[in-house]
Short mmCIF file of C-alpha atoms in Angstrom, two decimals:
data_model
loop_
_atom_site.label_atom_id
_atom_site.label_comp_id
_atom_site.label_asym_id
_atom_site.label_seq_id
_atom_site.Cartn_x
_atom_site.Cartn_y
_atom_site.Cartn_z
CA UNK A 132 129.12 70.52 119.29
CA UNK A 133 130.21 74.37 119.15
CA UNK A 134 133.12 75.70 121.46
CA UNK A 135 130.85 78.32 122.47
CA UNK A 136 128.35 76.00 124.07
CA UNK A 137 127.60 74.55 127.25
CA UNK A 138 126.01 71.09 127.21
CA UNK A 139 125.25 69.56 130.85
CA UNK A 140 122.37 67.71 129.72
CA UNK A 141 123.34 63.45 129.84
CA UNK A 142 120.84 63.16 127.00
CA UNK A 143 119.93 65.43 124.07
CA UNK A 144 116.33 66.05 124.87
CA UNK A 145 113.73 69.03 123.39
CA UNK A 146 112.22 69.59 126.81
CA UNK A 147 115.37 70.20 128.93
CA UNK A 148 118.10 72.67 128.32
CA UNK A 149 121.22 74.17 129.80
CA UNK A 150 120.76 76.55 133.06
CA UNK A 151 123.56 78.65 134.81
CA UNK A 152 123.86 80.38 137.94
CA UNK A 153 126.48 82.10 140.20
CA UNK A 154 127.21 80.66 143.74
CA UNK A 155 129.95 81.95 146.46
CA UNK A 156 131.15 79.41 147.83
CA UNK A 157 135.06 78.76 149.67
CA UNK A 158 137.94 78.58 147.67
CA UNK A 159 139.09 75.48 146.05
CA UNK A 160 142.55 74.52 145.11
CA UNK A 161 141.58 73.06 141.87
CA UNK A 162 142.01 75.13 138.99
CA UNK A 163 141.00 73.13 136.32
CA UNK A 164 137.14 72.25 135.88
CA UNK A 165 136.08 69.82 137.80
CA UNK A 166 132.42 67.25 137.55
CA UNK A 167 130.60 66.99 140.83
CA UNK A 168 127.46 64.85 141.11
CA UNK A 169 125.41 66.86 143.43
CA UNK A 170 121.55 66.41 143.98
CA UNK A 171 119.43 68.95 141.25
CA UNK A 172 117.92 70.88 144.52
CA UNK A 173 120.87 72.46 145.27
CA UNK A 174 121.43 73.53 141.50
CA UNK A 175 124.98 71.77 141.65
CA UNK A 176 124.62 69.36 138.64
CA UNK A 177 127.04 69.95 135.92
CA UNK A 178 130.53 71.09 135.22
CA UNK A 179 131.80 73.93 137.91
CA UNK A 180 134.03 76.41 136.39
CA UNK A 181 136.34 77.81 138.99
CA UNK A 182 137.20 81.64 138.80
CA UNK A 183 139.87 83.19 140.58
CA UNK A 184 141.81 81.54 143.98
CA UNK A 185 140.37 84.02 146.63
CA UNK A 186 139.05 82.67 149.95
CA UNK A 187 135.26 83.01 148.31
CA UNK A 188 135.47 82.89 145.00
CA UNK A 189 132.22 83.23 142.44
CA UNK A 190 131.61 79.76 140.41
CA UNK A 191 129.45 79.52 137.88
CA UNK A 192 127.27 75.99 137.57
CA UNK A 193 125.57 74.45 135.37
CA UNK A 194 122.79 72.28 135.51
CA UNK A 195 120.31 70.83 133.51
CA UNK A 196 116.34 71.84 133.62
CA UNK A 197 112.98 71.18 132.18
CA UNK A 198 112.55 74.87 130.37
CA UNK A 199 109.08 75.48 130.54
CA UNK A 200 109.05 74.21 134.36
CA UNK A 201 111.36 77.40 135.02
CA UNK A 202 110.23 79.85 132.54
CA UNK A 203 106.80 79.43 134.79
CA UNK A 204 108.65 80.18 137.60
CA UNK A 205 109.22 83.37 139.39
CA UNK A 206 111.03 85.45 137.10
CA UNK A 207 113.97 87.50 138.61
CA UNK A 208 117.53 89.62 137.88
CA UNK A 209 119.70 88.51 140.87
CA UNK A 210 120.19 85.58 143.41
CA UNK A 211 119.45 88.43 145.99
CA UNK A 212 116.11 88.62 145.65
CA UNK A 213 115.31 85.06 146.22
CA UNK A 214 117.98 84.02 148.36
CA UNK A 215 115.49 84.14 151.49
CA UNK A 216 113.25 81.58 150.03
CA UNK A 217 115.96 78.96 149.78
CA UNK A 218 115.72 79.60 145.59
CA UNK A 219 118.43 80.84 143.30
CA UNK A 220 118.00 82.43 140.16
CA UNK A 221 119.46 81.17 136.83
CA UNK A 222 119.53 82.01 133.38
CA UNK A 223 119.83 79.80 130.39
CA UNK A 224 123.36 78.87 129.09
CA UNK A 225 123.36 80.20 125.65
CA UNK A 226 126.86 81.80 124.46
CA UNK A 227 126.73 80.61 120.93
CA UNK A 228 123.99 84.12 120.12
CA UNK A 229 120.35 81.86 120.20
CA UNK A 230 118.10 83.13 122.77
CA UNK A 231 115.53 81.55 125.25
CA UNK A 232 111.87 83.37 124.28
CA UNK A 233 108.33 82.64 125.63
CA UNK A 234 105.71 83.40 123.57
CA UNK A 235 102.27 83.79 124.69
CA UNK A 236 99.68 83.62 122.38
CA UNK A 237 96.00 84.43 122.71
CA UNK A 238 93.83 81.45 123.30
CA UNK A 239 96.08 79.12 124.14
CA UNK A 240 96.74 78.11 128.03
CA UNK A 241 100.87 77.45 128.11
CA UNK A 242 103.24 79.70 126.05
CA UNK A 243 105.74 78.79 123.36
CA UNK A 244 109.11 78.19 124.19
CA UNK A 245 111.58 79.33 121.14
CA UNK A 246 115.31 78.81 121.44
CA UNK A 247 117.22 80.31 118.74
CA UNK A 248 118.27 83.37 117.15
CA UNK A 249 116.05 86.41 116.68
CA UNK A 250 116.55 86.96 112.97
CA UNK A 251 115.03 83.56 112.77
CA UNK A 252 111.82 84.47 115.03
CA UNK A 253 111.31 87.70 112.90
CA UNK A 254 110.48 85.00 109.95
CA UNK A 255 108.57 82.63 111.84
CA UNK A 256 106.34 84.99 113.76
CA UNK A 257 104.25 87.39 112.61
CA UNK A 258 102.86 89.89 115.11
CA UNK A 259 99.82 92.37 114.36
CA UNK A 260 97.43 94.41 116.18
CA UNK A 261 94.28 93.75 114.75
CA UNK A 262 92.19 91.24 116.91
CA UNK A 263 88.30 89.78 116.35
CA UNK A 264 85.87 92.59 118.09
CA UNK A 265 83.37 89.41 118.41
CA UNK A 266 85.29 86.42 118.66
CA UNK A 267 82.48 84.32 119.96
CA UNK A 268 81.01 85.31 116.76
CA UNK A 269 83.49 85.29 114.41
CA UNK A 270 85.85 82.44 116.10
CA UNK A 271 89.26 81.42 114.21
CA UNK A 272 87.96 79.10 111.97
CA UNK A 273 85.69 81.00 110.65
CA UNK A 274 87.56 84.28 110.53
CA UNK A 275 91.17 83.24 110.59
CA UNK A 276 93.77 85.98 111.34
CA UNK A 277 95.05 86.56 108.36
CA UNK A 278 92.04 87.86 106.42
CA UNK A 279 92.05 91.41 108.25
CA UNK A 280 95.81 91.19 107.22
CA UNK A 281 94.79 90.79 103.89
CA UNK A 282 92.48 93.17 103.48
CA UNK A 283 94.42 95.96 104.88
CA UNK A 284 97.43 95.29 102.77
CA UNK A 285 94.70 95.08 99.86
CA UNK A 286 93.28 98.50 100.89
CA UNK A 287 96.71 99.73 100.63
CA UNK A 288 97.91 98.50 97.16
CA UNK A 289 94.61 99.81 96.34
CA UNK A 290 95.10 103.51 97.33
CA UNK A 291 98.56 103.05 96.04
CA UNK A 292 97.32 102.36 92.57
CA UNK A 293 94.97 105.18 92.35
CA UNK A 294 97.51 108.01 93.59
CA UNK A 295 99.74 106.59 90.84
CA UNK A 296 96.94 106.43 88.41
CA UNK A 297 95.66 109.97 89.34
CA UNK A 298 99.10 111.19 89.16
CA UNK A 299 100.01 109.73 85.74
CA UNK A 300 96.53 111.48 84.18
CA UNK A 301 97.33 114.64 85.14
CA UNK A 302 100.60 114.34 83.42
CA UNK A 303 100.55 117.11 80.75
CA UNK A 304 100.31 114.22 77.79
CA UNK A 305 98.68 114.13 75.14
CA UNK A 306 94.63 111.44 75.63
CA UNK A 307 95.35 111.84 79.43
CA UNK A 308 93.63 115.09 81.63
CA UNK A 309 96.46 116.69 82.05
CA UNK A 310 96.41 117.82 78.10
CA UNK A 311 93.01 119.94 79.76
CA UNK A 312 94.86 120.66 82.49
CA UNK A 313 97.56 122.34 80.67
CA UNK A 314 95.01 124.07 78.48
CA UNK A 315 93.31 125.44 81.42
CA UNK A 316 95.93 126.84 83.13
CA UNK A 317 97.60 128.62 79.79
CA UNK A 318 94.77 130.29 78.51
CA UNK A 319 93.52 131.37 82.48
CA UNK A 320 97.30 132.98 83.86
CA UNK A 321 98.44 133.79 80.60
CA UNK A 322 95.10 135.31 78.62
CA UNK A 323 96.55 139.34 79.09
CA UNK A 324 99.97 138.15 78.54
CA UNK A 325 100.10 135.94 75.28
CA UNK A 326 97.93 136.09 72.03
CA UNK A 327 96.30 133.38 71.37
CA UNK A 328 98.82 131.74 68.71
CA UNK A 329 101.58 132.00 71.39
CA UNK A 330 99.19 129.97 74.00
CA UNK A 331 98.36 127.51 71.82
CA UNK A 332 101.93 127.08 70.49
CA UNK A 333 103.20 126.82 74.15
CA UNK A 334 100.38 124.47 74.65
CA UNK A 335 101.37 122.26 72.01
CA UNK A 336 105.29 122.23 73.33
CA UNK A 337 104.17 121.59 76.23
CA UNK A 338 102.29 118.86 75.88
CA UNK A 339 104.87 117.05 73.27
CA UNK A 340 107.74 117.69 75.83
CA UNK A 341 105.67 115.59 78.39
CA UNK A 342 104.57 113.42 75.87
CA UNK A 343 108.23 112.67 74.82
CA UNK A 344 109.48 112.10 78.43
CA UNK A 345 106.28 109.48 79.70
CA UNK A 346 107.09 107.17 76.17
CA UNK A 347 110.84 107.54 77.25
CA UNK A 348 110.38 106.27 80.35
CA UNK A 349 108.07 103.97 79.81
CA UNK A 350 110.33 102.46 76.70
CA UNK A 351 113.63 102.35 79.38
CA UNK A 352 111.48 100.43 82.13
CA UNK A 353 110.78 97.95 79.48
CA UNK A 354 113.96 97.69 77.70
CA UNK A 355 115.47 97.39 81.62
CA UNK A 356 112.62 94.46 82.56
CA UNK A 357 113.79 92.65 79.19
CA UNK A 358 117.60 92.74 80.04
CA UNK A 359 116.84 91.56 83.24
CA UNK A 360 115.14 88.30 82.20
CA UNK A 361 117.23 87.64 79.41
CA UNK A 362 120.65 88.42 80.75
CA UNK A 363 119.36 86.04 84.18
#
């Protein structure tokens, strides 16, 4: 049991959890908290925490609640706006950073009640915007949602891999296009400039300079994979 808790719950139960709300009510001479069995109607269940000795004074009480029952309730921000129907509002006792969420999710009649942190619901649920366009065709068990997921992430990889291929042939190498490329452009923009000798010299340092610099690379991204897996 954490400090920063509030349990008002008898028993330890999934369903129920740990509701506050704010009441003004006359002021009591009791400073420390005290237990007062009062019926659940009138949201007086739990341990009262006593503020400040004024004449009315703001408590804070806490009682305990089925938590889908009042997630399906009226939702609200203040006691105000309910007080003329006889109903308070209340919010759920969590200090210790977990959250009360309700998740609704398509094709299913209740929501999903999640109490915990968010860092943990960013790992368990996976959100996305692509839905069936015929899902009396093409129902979940036939086309479950992950396999438009999957093929979008696979049409990305894939135009990953040819931008990277494309731009590795055109590297001015020698096999690859970019030793025509290279070849091209010389003896086009520089044909008045340089004799012939002097473009294909240039052409040739060139295409060793580039040549030298891919096999470098390539030889430090293996040496660098092999020290990783042999130094652990």
């Amino acid at each position: 049991m954490s400090s920063s808790e509030i349990h008002c719950c008898p028993n330890a139960t999934v369903s129920h959890l740990c509701f506050e709300t704010n009441v003004l009510a006359p002021r009591m001479n009791q400073t420390e908290p005290v237990t007062k069995a009062a019926p659940l109607v009138e949201l007086a269940g739990g341990v009262i925490v006593v503020g400040r000795k004024e004449e009315y004074e703001q408590r804070e009480i806490y009682t305990c609640l089925h938590a889908r029952e009042t997630l399906e309730g009226q939702s609200c921000n203040t006691t105000e706006s309910c007080s003329t129907k006889g109903e308070r509002c209340v919010y759920p006792a969590l200090f210790n950073g977990t959250r009360l969420v309700s998740l609704t999710v398509a094709g299913k009649g209740r929501p999903v009640i999640f109490v915990g942190s968010f860092a943990e619901l960013k790992y368990l649920v996976s959100f996305t915007e692509l839905t069936p366009r015929f899902p009396l065709l093409f129902p979940s068990f036939i086309s479950p949602a992950w396999v438009p997921l999957t093929v979008d992430q696979l049409a990305k990889y894939l135009l990953a891999f040819s931008l990277a291929l494309g731009l590795l042939n055109a590297l001015p190498c020698f096999a690859l296009d970019g030793q025509f490329i290279v070849y091209t452009v010389v003896h086009t923009y520089l044909r008045t400039r340089l004799p012939k000798k002097r473009r294909s010299s240039l052409i040739r340092l060139l295409l060793c300079y580039g040549t030298l610099i891919l096999v470098g690379n390539i030889t430090i991204g293996f040496y660098r994979l092999y020290r990783t897996y042999t130094t652990g």
